[in-house]
Structures are given as structure tokens and as C-alpha cells.
């Protein structure tokens, strides 16, 4: 039963390498299968089939880069990419900024700190679907925020982002920030708490003001925390799908389409698998582009130090 | 005589916990004062109060005869060195040194002058353009000291500055600190839990316990005339041997032995008879021939020996308890052997068993 | 009292006088309270809307408290709301979600904890490579793996079933959970493991008798992480299940965003609130552990 008794009975012969720790290897089979079959195999399969003309079913009819050419000729994809760029850059900057500011506020030894933290973080426990639907309702022009402000007497007040193709992505951004900032705040707060108390004391003895200490001393010290936060935000941005489906369904028209939605629409609704594969391969490429410099900074830097 | 730092009736409490209690302390110009105590005794807290990093609950703090109880740390005319160095990791050594000055809008020439002077004093000129991460522990602490020096202030506060260093570096830097003090002649207040650092560096040592000062005196007096049993136990390594007994007249009655204490230098106003402790330091117990001439001598059996090179610690069974005796390195003794031990009454310490104060 | 203020005017003594309403404090608390309003508003709107009747909603103020409290929207959302032709409310989705949740959480945590244990204590040739692939896999957009999984599930006959979705959740929960357990087991002193091996304990004995009892806190963290994650999932539910086995989030979206019929905003908000209730209860009940869970998850990934 146990490996220990096995090895003691076969003391004279050197045990076979392959069967050393065989129980550990057996127990790792699900992990190995997941890593190799689903992650490596699945990704490779998708990339390979993105060069085929598959429609309803995957077929090995090679078409070269046709799917990619068609992809970049499709307005819907271009809109998706633009939306993702706007949403991504805004959400990256604002989440980092707000997350850090809130964390810094909570780190000032204030009262009711845990109450505030609980409030800022609870949206993170909710589903994107719930978030999307609530904000859809609040931003509803006939009954929501706009209507309430108008009923207060400001008749010309207009705040209807979800029904305007030019602003719909900012409407989604409001909901996205609401859901995601709490997490970043929590990470930043943990980072701030990890900073040596003596640094603050030294800065105080040097007569450096609070804001200046944050900007000149603390933020540079928190570089690894910022990098972690950045990676988290970035991977969240690329996954953006549920929120859009729930809040706008991609509308009005195609104005709030995003790449993840494009992939699923083409794979499972439009029955154009090849397009879906090509689009998802493009998503993979963007992740690689983001991830490689990060991995280099994170792991390349460690070797030097 | 002007006092450099003066603390009057200082109280500090966090909620119901009294950390410092009615503390008074006067530190003379140019004095090296060490605050010594085990962790949690309030020594670091006191230092932080002097620096203005903690708000006091009651009392006053004067630095150079100026009441600074409410002043900001940077306005108090102090420099401070921390245990964890607390250097700004993203700035070069030069920036670390000049950051505070720049912030105080000191002219550029003046900053450069001060930085290079300090760098020369501490011999860190070669390190000025490096980042703290590229420095060794000893170098970092030197830079941290430098950051306090460039402020050109009269009072330096050290919060266990050597505790993060390994044993050898600690000894080296200790000597350097002493030399630095000799050269600069500034007032220095130094917090440590290491009695060797305290004994070697201090002009005066203040031994603290539970937020109060137990004894404040020169290292010599602290060692030779500890004012109570706590201080006697705390100072000296290996620790003082303690025997329980009764004092009547000029005789101390221990468990199975009596000592004539007529030669003992009693504290005239606290002399009392009754239950008492007799203390004798391991290095003040003599063995063999020398013991015969002592006030007290007897035979006892050696339990074990702990040779340490320069000297040997001998454990002896005496009066029903293990007794530490420090002898020379090559003692020639063997375990199980019977040996004559003795000590002089002048070297004794007697403490009241109730109040634990020196008799 | 009067005397004290008199002397302190000349000579600073005792604690520094602090203004209760200093400018910095007003700014600090002002900011925090304003942001809190932004954060609490949606929860508040959900609750009040779900307790109002439709006529009151049409009249006007989303922020106003209900003049007449009614639980009718909650009843409708739970058992009558329609998605297309089905009109049995969220209850079916709730049942599906529970049936998906329990096996997914158990299976994924069981596998990941054993993996983490093997990776930290029983390293074998290649184990680190597989682990690295697993962690990198966590960064790959799900979209690139969606269709191959469809094929796998079809091959093993689980496509569209709850069992299939359980498998998918187990697979995609593996990177983060394995990381969590591996780091935790690595933090347990190795001497303990060595002592157990010298005492002759084997792989499973050490796991069940030594590691498992010590790892209880991290199991709680993992459970919180998985329960909220799986409950809130939408993407996998929409792709790998069919209408009869839709989890609650998918059904909620279909109810609210269905184009047929008159929009019943109060019912929609009640349904939304019901769906959000499970993770919210876990969040408020677990408090610090939830934070610990996401902080652990945030370490890398």
C-alpha cells in the first residue's frame, strides 16, 4: 500500500526510476491531463484550426490566413477591438488610481476601516451578470438616474450612456469599475500594510509631507504590487464578456461589442467556427504581448537580483 | 549645566494600557545615554515620544530648553536611526542623504557640502551613487546614520540600530559609533536590549521595566551597585547567583551556610533585617587557594564545566542549588572533584526579599 | 479643567490638541463616504425596486423607498418569471446551480489539494514543468479552449449535462487552487514531512493524517473562492449546458433580457437580487477569510 514498504522489500535491487514516487505521479494525473490536454492541446488545436475554412463543424480544409484577413475586414471586429482598447485603457488607469487612493485613505488609521473595506469590496463577490443588470436599470433613461435628476427640476439633464453608440462603452466602464476597484484596493492595502513602519517614521523625521511621501517613497516601493494589480486588471479586461452581454447585449447595434463576445457569437451562433478560432487566436496573441514583458520583468529581474 | 533633552512627568497610554508612567529624565549636552531593557519595557516607545512620532498622553518634552511636546518630528532638531535602516529603497545613497534637506529647502551648495562631509566621516564616499539594495547590512546602517548626521542637529536617536546585523559587524560598528560620538560630541540617545552595547557605549544607562526607569547611572555603578534585584539579574552575563536567606545583624543565614557581612557596604537608609536575597556574580567567586583568605569559604562539588576559551564556567552544587562560577580558561578542574570556593563580603549584593531593593 | 487649558496656552504639555474636524479629515471622510454611496447605491436600488409594484416604478423615483411594500416581485421572480416559453422562474436555475456547485467545489478542491501536496512534498521529474504550464494556462483566454472542450465533452458524452459543466469548472479552477495549496503546503515545515516519512508513513497517510488537518483554514479559503466563482459563472454555463440545465446566472440573464412581453423591472431586480444573494451571504459571513482568499488568489493569477 505505502511506498515505504515497497522500497524496503526490494532493497537489493535498485527500484525503477519511473516507479519512484509512483503514488505522487498517479495523484498528479488530473493536473497533467489538464495542463497537457486542455491547456496546451486545446490551445494548439484552436490555433491550427484557425487556418481552416471550418464552418458548422471543424474541417481540415486549409485556407491559410484567409480567416484573419476576413476578421480584420469585419466592422464588428474592429469595433470590438476599439471598444476593448477604450475600456481597457480607462479601466486600467482608473482602477489603479482609485484603488490606490482608496487604499491610501483606508491606511490613514481611520475609524470604521473594516466597514468601508467591506463596502468597497462587496461588488467583487457578485456575478458580472448581476452587476450588468443592476447598472442597466440604474442607467435606464426613463426610470433611472436621468429621470430622477430631471424630476428634481433639471429638465435638460441628459445621462443616457447605454443608448448612445458613442458612449455606451463608458456606461459599461461605470459598472466594471464598480465591480473591480475593490479587489485592487484590497491588494494595494495589503501592499501598504507590508511597508516597514520605520520608513514612515524616517520620512516624518525628514519632514516630508504625507502626499509627498506617498508619491516619492511609497509608490516606488510598491512596484511589485502595482505589477500584480496590472496583470490582474489586464486579464480581467480581456475576459470582458458577461458584463456586456448582461448590460447591453452588445448594443445599441454593435456599438458595445467586445472580442470575447465576437468569438462566442461566431463559434456558437453564426456557425462560422474558422472566424471564431481566428478571433480567439488574436485574443491569445494580445495576452502573449502583455504577458511576455511582464514575465520578463518579474522573472528575468529575479535572476539578476 | 544645560540639559540637551529633558522629560517631565511623561505619561503614555494606549487605551487602558499604560506604556510609560510618570517618567522623568534629564540628558546632559553631549551625553551618550542608553535606554536598556527587555522587549516591551517601553524603551522604544520613549524614544518615539522624544522624536515626536508618538503623541504623549501627559507631560512635557524639552530639547535644548525648548518645549517641543507638540512640535513636529522634523522641527525638533533630532536625527534618528532605525533598526530596519528604513532607507528609501528606490533612491541612491546620495538622494537618501539629501532628500530631507531638499524638502526643507536647504540651498544646493549647502546640501552638497553636508553630504560630502558626512560621507567622509562615515567613509561611504564610494557608495554615494549606489542604491540601498546593493549595499551590505553594515553599509546600509552607515547610510542610515549618515541620513541622521546630515540634518546637522544636536540630538541623535538610535532605535536598536545594530540588532539586524550579524555578531561580528555589530562589534565593529559599535566601536565606530563610539568613535563617532567622541568626534562629534553630540547628545545621543540609544535604545537597545543588548547589555554589552549598553555597557560599552554609554555614559549613563537607564534600565527600564514596565514603562518606568529602574536605575539611571553610569555603567560602572549599574554593574557594581545595582539598585534592585531586577537590575542585578539583568546586568551581567552569566547572571548573578542568588541565594535566599535571612539577614540578622551582620550575618546572612542562607540554606546551610552563614556569611559575615560586616564588610558589606550597606545603603544606610534602606538597611533592614529579615528575609533577604544574597547575590554574588560568577566572576567574584574564587576557587582553590585564593578562596582560603576570603570572607566566606567552603568546599563544594563540581557538577559540570563549560570551557569557553578565555574562561571557564564552572557549575557547582552549593546550598542546594546550582551555582555559576567563572574561572580562568585553563582551570585544570574536573567534574566530580571537590573544590574550595569563596567570596568577599565587599563584592556581595543584598536585596530585601519584599521590595527587592538594595540593602 | 479651566486651569489646564490656561497653562497649556503658555506651555505645551500633554497630548497635542487635535481638531476633530481638521481639513485633512473632512477631505478623507468626505471622499470615503461619497465613494461608499456610489458602492452602496446599486444594492439599495436593487432592494427598493424589488419591493415596489410596477405602477409605483412607472411613476418615478428609482431611489425613493417603496411607498407600499410588496413581495409579489420576489414570488414572481422565483417561480413565475418567463424565459421564452418556460415560465417557472428562477427556481429551476437555482436547483441547477446547486447541483453544479456542490460536486464542482468538492471535486476541484479535492484534486487541487492533492496536486498541491504532491507538488510541494513529493516533487518528481517534470512536476514543476507541468505546474508552470498549468499556471500559464490560467492566463490563456478561455475562448481559445472553448471549442476543443466541446469536442472532448461530446466524445465522453457529457455535453450539455451538469456533469460536463462540473468537469469544466474542475479543470479551470485547477491552476489557482493548485497554486493556493502548493504554497500553503510549502509553508508547512519540511521537517514535519520528513519525520512522518522516517516514521514510515506513505503518500496518502501523510496527506490525510498530517497535511489535511493542518490545512483546514486554506480549505475554507478555497471553498469560498470556488463557491463564489462557480456560482457567478456565466460563460461556461451558457456554452456547456442546455436550457434544461442552465445555471442561475444564465437564466437570470434570459429572464431580464428577454425581448418578449412587458418589462417587469421589479421582478427583474428581485431576480437579480436573489441570484446575488448566495455570494453576498458568503461574503458578509466570511469577512476576513474572503479577503484572504482573493489576496491569495491575487498573488499570481
PDB file of C-alpha atoms in Angstrom, chain B residues 77-269:
ATOM      1  CA  UNK B  77      16.221  69.210  15.932  1.00  0.00           C
ATOM      2  CA  UNK B  78      16.705  65.467  16.031  1.00  0.00           C
ATOM      3  CA  UNK B  79      18.091  62.824  13.714  1.00  0.00           C
ATOM      4  CA  UNK B  80      17.002  59.235  14.001  1.00  0.00           C
ATOM      5  CA  UNK B  81      18.427  55.840  13.030  1.00  0.00           C
ATOM      6  CA  UNK B  82      16.144  52.822  12.835  1.00  0.00           C
ATOM      7  CA  UNK B  83      16.643  49.136  13.405  1.00  0.00           C
ATOM      8  CA  UNK B  84      15.499  48.225   9.899  1.00  0.00           C
ATOM      9  CA  UNK B  85      17.588  51.103   8.438  1.00  0.00           C
ATOM     10  CA  UNK B  86      14.424  52.483   6.760  1.00  0.00           C
ATOM     11  CA  UNK B  87      16.366  53.758   3.773  1.00  0.00           C
ATOM     12  CA  UNK B  88      14.293  54.820   0.790  1.00  0.00           C
ATOM     13  CA  UNK B  89      14.979  51.813  -1.443  1.00  0.00           C
ATOM     14  CA  UNK B  90      14.359  53.470  -4.807  1.00  0.00           C
ATOM     15  CA  UNK B  91      16.796  56.323  -4.199  1.00  0.00           C
ATOM     16  CA  UNK B  92      20.571  56.341  -4.402  1.00  0.00           C
ATOM     17  CA  UNK B  93      22.558  56.820  -1.217  1.00  0.00           C
ATOM     18  CA  UNK B  94      23.162  60.446  -2.168  1.00  0.00           C
ATOM     19  CA  UNK B  95      19.438  61.055  -2.622  1.00  0.00           C
ATOM     20  CA  UNK B  96      18.697  59.281   0.622  1.00  0.00           C
ATOM     21  CA  UNK B  97      21.019  61.651   2.422  1.00  0.00           C
ATOM     22  CA  UNK B  98      19.809  64.801   0.698  1.00  0.00           C
ATOM     23  CA  UNK B  99      16.074  64.083   0.442  1.00  0.00           C
ATOM     24  CA  UNK B 100      15.130  65.635   3.766  1.00  0.00           C
ATOM     25  CA  UNK B 101      17.340  68.682   3.221  1.00  0.00           C
ATOM     26  CA  UNK B 102      15.949  69.284  -0.236  1.00  0.00           C
ATOM     27  CA  UNK B 103      12.496  69.100   1.217  1.00  0.00           C
ATOM     28  CA  UNK B 104      13.443  71.647   3.861  1.00  0.00           C
ATOM     29  CA  UNK B 105      14.626  73.918   1.000  1.00  0.00           C
ATOM     30  CA  UNK B 106      18.249  73.983   2.086  1.00  0.00           C
ATOM     31  CA  UNK B 107      20.387  75.605  -0.668  1.00  0.00           C
ATOM     32  CA  UNK B 108      22.006  73.177  -3.104  1.00  0.00           C
ATOM     33  CA  UNK B 109      25.605  74.082  -2.266  1.00  0.00           C
ATOM     34  CA  UNK B 110      24.937  73.596   1.407  1.00  0.00           C
ATOM     35  CA  UNK B 111      23.363  70.182   0.730  1.00  0.00           C
ATOM     36  CA  UNK B 112      26.344  69.053  -1.313  1.00  0.00           C
ATOM     37  CA  UNK B 113      28.743  70.289   1.330  1.00  0.00           C
ATOM     38  CA  UNK B 114      26.966  68.470   4.102  1.00  0.00           C
ATOM     39  CA  UNK B 115      26.544  65.247   2.154  1.00  0.00           C
ATOM     40  CA  UNK B 116      30.196  65.053   1.233  1.00  0.00           C
ATOM     41  CA  UNK B 117      31.272  65.901   4.772  1.00  0.00           C
ATOM     42  CA  UNK B 118      29.079  63.162   6.224  1.00  0.00           C
ATOM     43  CA  UNK B 119      30.160  60.708   3.563  1.00  0.00           C
ATOM     44  CA  UNK B 120      33.735  61.389   4.537  1.00  0.00           C
ATOM     45  CA  UNK B 121      33.095  60.964   8.245  1.00  0.00           C
ATOM     46  CA  UNK B 122      31.342  57.643   7.670  1.00  0.00           C
ATOM     47  CA  UNK B 123      33.619  56.559   4.827  1.00  0.00           C
ATOM     48  CA  UNK B 124      30.777  55.954   2.405  1.00  0.00           C
ATOM     49  CA  UNK B 125      32.002  58.228  -0.400  1.00  0.00           C
ATOM     50  CA  UNK B 126      32.365  55.282  -2.753  1.00  0.00           C
ATOM     51  CA  UNK B 127      28.771  54.225  -2.164  1.00  0.00           C
ATOM     52  CA  UNK B 128      27.051  57.531  -2.870  1.00  0.00           C
ATOM     53  CA  UNK B 129      25.639  56.565  -6.246  1.00  0.00           C
ATOM     54  CA  UNK B 130      24.510  53.087  -5.314  1.00  0.00           C
ATOM     55  CA  UNK B 131      21.033  52.036  -4.314  1.00  0.00           C
ATOM     56  CA  UNK B 132      20.490  50.673  -0.795  1.00  0.00           C
ATOM     57  CA  UNK B 133      19.649  47.257  -2.248  1.00  0.00           C
ATOM     58  CA  UNK B 134      23.225  46.936  -3.484  1.00  0.00           C
ATOM     59  CA  UNK B 135      24.714  47.557  -0.043  1.00  0.00           C
ATOM     60  CA  UNK B 136      25.572  45.188   2.782  1.00  0.00           C
ATOM     61  CA  UNK B 137      23.820  45.451   6.133  1.00  0.00           C
ATOM     62  CA  UNK B 138      26.688  47.328   7.720  1.00  0.00           C
ATOM     63  CA  UNK B 139      26.898  49.788   4.835  1.00  0.00           C
ATOM     64  CA  UNK B 140      23.166  50.360   4.960  1.00  0.00           C
ATOM     65  CA  UNK B 141      23.282  51.176   8.626  1.00  0.00           C
ATOM     66  CA  UNK B 142      26.140  53.577   7.977  1.00  0.00           C
ATOM     67  CA  UNK B 143      23.999  55.338   5.375  1.00  0.00           C
ATOM     68  CA  UNK B 144      21.136  55.440   7.852  1.00  0.00           C
ATOM     69  CA  UNK B 145      23.433  57.063  10.387  1.00  0.00           C
ATOM     70  CA  UNK B 146      24.541  59.435   7.643  1.00  0.00           C
ATOM     71  CA  UNK B 147      20.954  60.453   6.996  1.00  0.00           C
ATOM     72  CA  UNK B 148      20.709  61.477  10.636  1.00  0.00           C
ATOM     73  CA  UNK B 149      24.071  63.289  10.539  1.00  0.00           C
ATOM     74  CA  UNK B 150      23.339  65.477   7.501  1.00  0.00           C
ATOM     75  CA  UNK B 151      20.484  67.058   9.384  1.00  0.00           C
ATOM     76  CA  UNK B 152      23.106  68.908  11.432  1.00  0.00           C
ATOM     77  CA  UNK B 153      21.219  68.510  14.659  1.00  0.00           C
ATOM     78  CA  UNK B 154      22.336  68.190  18.252  1.00  0.00           C
ATOM     79  CA  UNK B 155      20.400  65.135  19.329  1.00  0.00           C
ATOM     80  CA  UNK B 156      20.630  61.733  17.690  1.00  0.00           C
ATOM     81  CA  UNK B 157      18.198  58.970  18.436  1.00  0.00           C
ATOM     82  CA  UNK B 158      19.132  55.342  17.772  1.00  0.00           C
ATOM     83  CA  UNK B 159      16.441  52.679  17.835  1.00  0.00           C
ATOM     84  CA  UNK B 160      18.290  49.354  18.186  1.00  0.00           C
ATOM     85  CA  UNK B 161      20.489  50.245  15.220  1.00  0.00           C
ATOM     86  CA  UNK B 162      22.721  47.183  15.409  1.00  0.00           C
ATOM     87  CA  UNK B 163      20.137  44.475  16.070  1.00  0.00           C
ATOM     88  CA  UNK B 164      19.763  43.497  12.420  1.00  0.00           C
ATOM     89  CA  UNK B 165      23.474  42.927  11.901  1.00  0.00           C
ATOM     90  CA  UNK B 166      25.455  39.759  12.459  1.00  0.00           C
ATOM     91  CA  UNK B 167      27.660  39.423  15.542  1.00  0.00           C
ATOM     92  CA  UNK B 168      30.966  40.488  14.028  1.00  0.00           C
ATOM     93  CA  UNK B 169      29.611  43.532  12.198  1.00  0.00           C
ATOM     94  CA  UNK B 170      27.787  44.549  15.335  1.00  0.00           C
ATOM     95  CA  UNK B 171      31.038  44.660  17.286  1.00  0.00           C
ATOM     96  CA  UNK B 172      32.781  46.639  14.543  1.00  0.00           C
ATOM     97  CA  UNK B 173      30.016  49.182  14.166  1.00  0.00           C
ATOM     98  CA  UNK B 174      29.749  49.512  17.925  1.00  0.00           C
ATOM     99  CA  UNK B 175      33.326  50.677  18.104  1.00  0.00           C
ATOM    100  CA  UNK B 176      32.738  53.023  15.203  1.00  0.00           C
ATOM    101  CA  UNK B 177      29.720  54.534  16.892  1.00  0.00           C
ATOM    102  CA  UNK B 178      31.774  55.166  19.994  1.00  0.00           C
ATOM    103  CA  UNK B 179      34.471  56.838  17.911  1.00  0.00           C
ATOM    104  CA  UNK B 180      31.824  58.889  16.131  1.00  0.00           C
ATOM    105  CA  UNK B 181      30.453  60.117  19.420  1.00  0.00           C
ATOM    106  CA  UNK B 182      33.917  61.011  20.620  1.00  0.00           C
ATOM    107  CA  UNK B 183      34.456  63.040  17.464  1.00  0.00           C
ATOM    108  CA  UNK B 184      31.067  64.750  17.170  1.00  0.00           C
ATOM    109  CA  UNK B 185      30.270  65.173  20.868  1.00  0.00           C
ATOM    110  CA  UNK B 186      26.542  65.272  20.153  1.00  0.00           C
ATOM    111  CA  UNK B 187      23.874  64.097  22.504  1.00  0.00           C
ATOM    112  CA  UNK B 188      22.932  60.543  21.656  1.00  0.00           C
ATOM    113  CA  UNK B 189      20.045  58.514  22.966  1.00  0.00           C
ATOM    114  CA  UNK B 190      20.400  54.867  22.149  1.00  0.00           C
ATOM    115  CA  UNK B 191      17.835  52.117  22.640  1.00  0.00           C
ATOM    116  CA  UNK B 192      18.995  48.525  22.923  1.00  0.00           C
ATOM    117  CA  UNK B 193      18.253  45.243  24.618  1.00  0.00           C
ATOM    118  CA  UNK B 194      21.889  44.198  24.403  1.00  0.00           C
ATOM    119  CA  UNK B 195      23.702  44.821  27.694  1.00  0.00           C
ATOM    120  CA  UNK B 196      27.124  44.626  26.087  1.00  0.00           C
ATOM    121  CA  UNK B 197      26.231  47.504  23.753  1.00  0.00           C
ATOM    122  CA  UNK B 198      24.874  49.423  26.710  1.00  0.00           C
ATOM    123  CA  UNK B 199      27.911  48.851  28.911  1.00  0.00           C
ATOM    124  CA  UNK B 200      30.443  49.677  26.211  1.00  0.00           C
ATOM    125  CA  UNK B 201      28.784  52.716  24.653  1.00  0.00           C
ATOM    126  CA  UNK B 202      27.001  54.545  27.408  1.00  0.00           C
ATOM    127  CA  UNK B 203      27.977  57.473  29.558  1.00  0.00           C
ATOM    128  CA  UNK B 204      24.874  56.617  31.518  1.00  0.00           C
ATOM    129  CA  UNK B 205      22.480  53.702  31.271  1.00  0.00           C
ATOM    130  CA  UNK B 206      18.820  53.909  32.040  1.00  0.00           C
ATOM    131  CA  UNK B 207      17.392  50.491  32.805  1.00  0.00           C
ATOM    132  CA  UNK B 208      13.687  50.350  32.114  1.00  0.00           C
ATOM    133  CA  UNK B 209      10.966  47.956  33.144  1.00  0.00           C
ATOM    134  CA  UNK B 210       7.199  48.266  32.662  1.00  0.00           C
ATOM    135  CA  UNK B 211       7.389  51.848  31.485  1.00  0.00           C
ATOM    136  CA  UNK B 212       9.459  53.059  34.427  1.00  0.00           C
ATOM    137  CA  UNK B 213      13.138  53.709  34.936  1.00  0.00           C
ATOM    138  CA  UNK B 214      14.587  51.232  37.406  1.00  0.00           C
ATOM    139  CA  UNK B 215      18.060  52.711  37.627  1.00  0.00           C
ATOM    140  CA  UNK B 216      19.816  55.541  35.856  1.00  0.00           C
ATOM    141  CA  UNK B 217      23.556  55.693  36.372  1.00  0.00           C
ATOM    142  CA  UNK B 218      26.973  55.128  34.869  1.00  0.00           C
ATOM    143  CA  UNK B 219      27.711  51.605  33.590  1.00  0.00           C
ATOM    144  CA  UNK B 220      30.186  51.165  36.393  1.00  0.00           C
ATOM    145  CA  UNK B 221      27.696  51.874  39.166  1.00  0.00           C
ATOM    146  CA  UNK B 222      24.986  49.824  37.453  1.00  0.00           C
ATOM    147  CA  UNK B 223      27.320  46.865  37.455  1.00  0.00           C
ATOM    148  CA  UNK B 224      28.820  47.250  40.902  1.00  0.00           C
ATOM    149  CA  UNK B 225      25.847  48.642  42.810  1.00  0.00           C
ATOM    150  CA  UNK B 226      22.615  47.551  41.107  1.00  0.00           C
ATOM    151  CA  UNK B 227      19.799  49.291  42.941  1.00  0.00           C
ATOM    152  CA  UNK B 228      17.470  46.320  42.983  1.00  0.00           C
ATOM    153  CA  UNK B 229      17.251  42.615  42.241  1.00  0.00           C
ATOM    154  CA  UNK B 230      15.852  43.170  38.732  1.00  0.00           C
ATOM    155  CA  UNK B 231      18.797  45.277  37.627  1.00  0.00           C
ATOM    156  CA  UNK B 232      21.227  42.853  39.300  1.00  0.00           C
ATOM    157  CA  UNK B 233      19.688  39.960  37.396  1.00  0.00           C
ATOM    158  CA  UNK B 234      19.528  41.849  34.130  1.00  0.00           C
ATOM    159  CA  UNK B 235      23.089  43.129  34.008  1.00  0.00           C
ATOM    160  CA  UNK B 236      25.956  40.678  33.841  1.00  0.00           C
ATOM    161  CA  UNK B 237      26.382  37.529  31.826  1.00  0.00           C
ATOM    162  CA  UNK B 238      26.313  34.829  33.074  1.00  0.00           C
ATOM    163  CA  UNK B 239      23.768  36.151  35.524  1.00  0.00           C
ATOM    164  CA  UNK B 240      24.358  36.765  39.206  1.00  0.00           C
ATOM    165  CA  UNK B 241      23.886  33.859  41.654  1.00  0.00           C
ATOM    166  CA  UNK B 242      21.052  34.496  44.078  1.00  0.00           C
ATOM    167  CA  UNK B 243      20.550  32.846  47.468  1.00  0.00           C
ATOM    168  CA  UNK B 244      17.517  33.166  49.674  1.00  0.00           C
ATOM    169  CA  UNK B 245      18.019  33.692  53.393  1.00  0.00           C
ATOM    170  CA  UNK B 246      17.640  35.947  56.398  1.00  0.00           C
ATOM    171  CA  UNK B 247      19.712  38.899  57.457  1.00  0.00           C
ATOM    172  CA  UNK B 248      20.184  39.418  61.188  1.00  0.00           C
ATOM    173  CA  UNK B 249      22.749  41.826  62.446  1.00  0.00           C
ATOM    174  CA  UNK B 250      25.948  41.387  60.486  1.00  0.00           C
ATOM    175  CA  UNK B 251      25.176  37.799  59.483  1.00  0.00           C
ATOM    176  CA  UNK B 252      23.353  36.403  56.478  1.00  0.00           C
ATOM    177  CA  UNK B 253      21.818  32.964  57.122  1.00  0.00           C
ATOM    178  CA  UNK B 254      21.436  31.013  53.917  1.00  0.00           C
ATOM    179  CA  UNK B 255      20.374  27.412  53.403  1.00  0.00           C
ATOM    180  CA  UNK B 256      23.155  25.563  55.183  1.00  0.00           C
ATOM    181  CA  UNK B 257      25.639  28.412  55.257  1.00  0.00           C
ATOM    182  CA  UNK B 258      26.190  31.710  57.021  1.00  0.00           C
ATOM    183  CA  UNK B 259      28.122  34.723  55.778  1.00  0.00           C
ATOM    184  CA  UNK B 260      29.585  37.506  57.841  1.00  0.00           C
ATOM    185  CA  UNK B 261      28.514  40.714  56.080  1.00  0.00           C
ATOM    186  CA  UNK B 262      30.133  43.256  58.389  1.00  0.00           C
ATOM    187  CA  UNK B 263      32.366  44.313  55.499  1.00  0.00           C
ATOM    188  CA  UNK B 264      29.369  44.879  53.213  1.00  0.00           C
ATOM    189  CA  UNK B 265      28.747  48.460  52.183  1.00  0.00           C
ATOM    190  CA  UNK B 266      25.139  48.897  53.294  1.00  0.00           C
ATOM    191  CA  UNK B 267      22.892  51.555  51.916  1.00  0.00           C
ATOM    192  CA  UNK B 268      22.468  53.426  55.196  1.00  0.00           C
ATOM    193  CA  UNK B 269      18.867  54.468  54.735  1.00  0.00           C
TER     194      UNK B 269
END
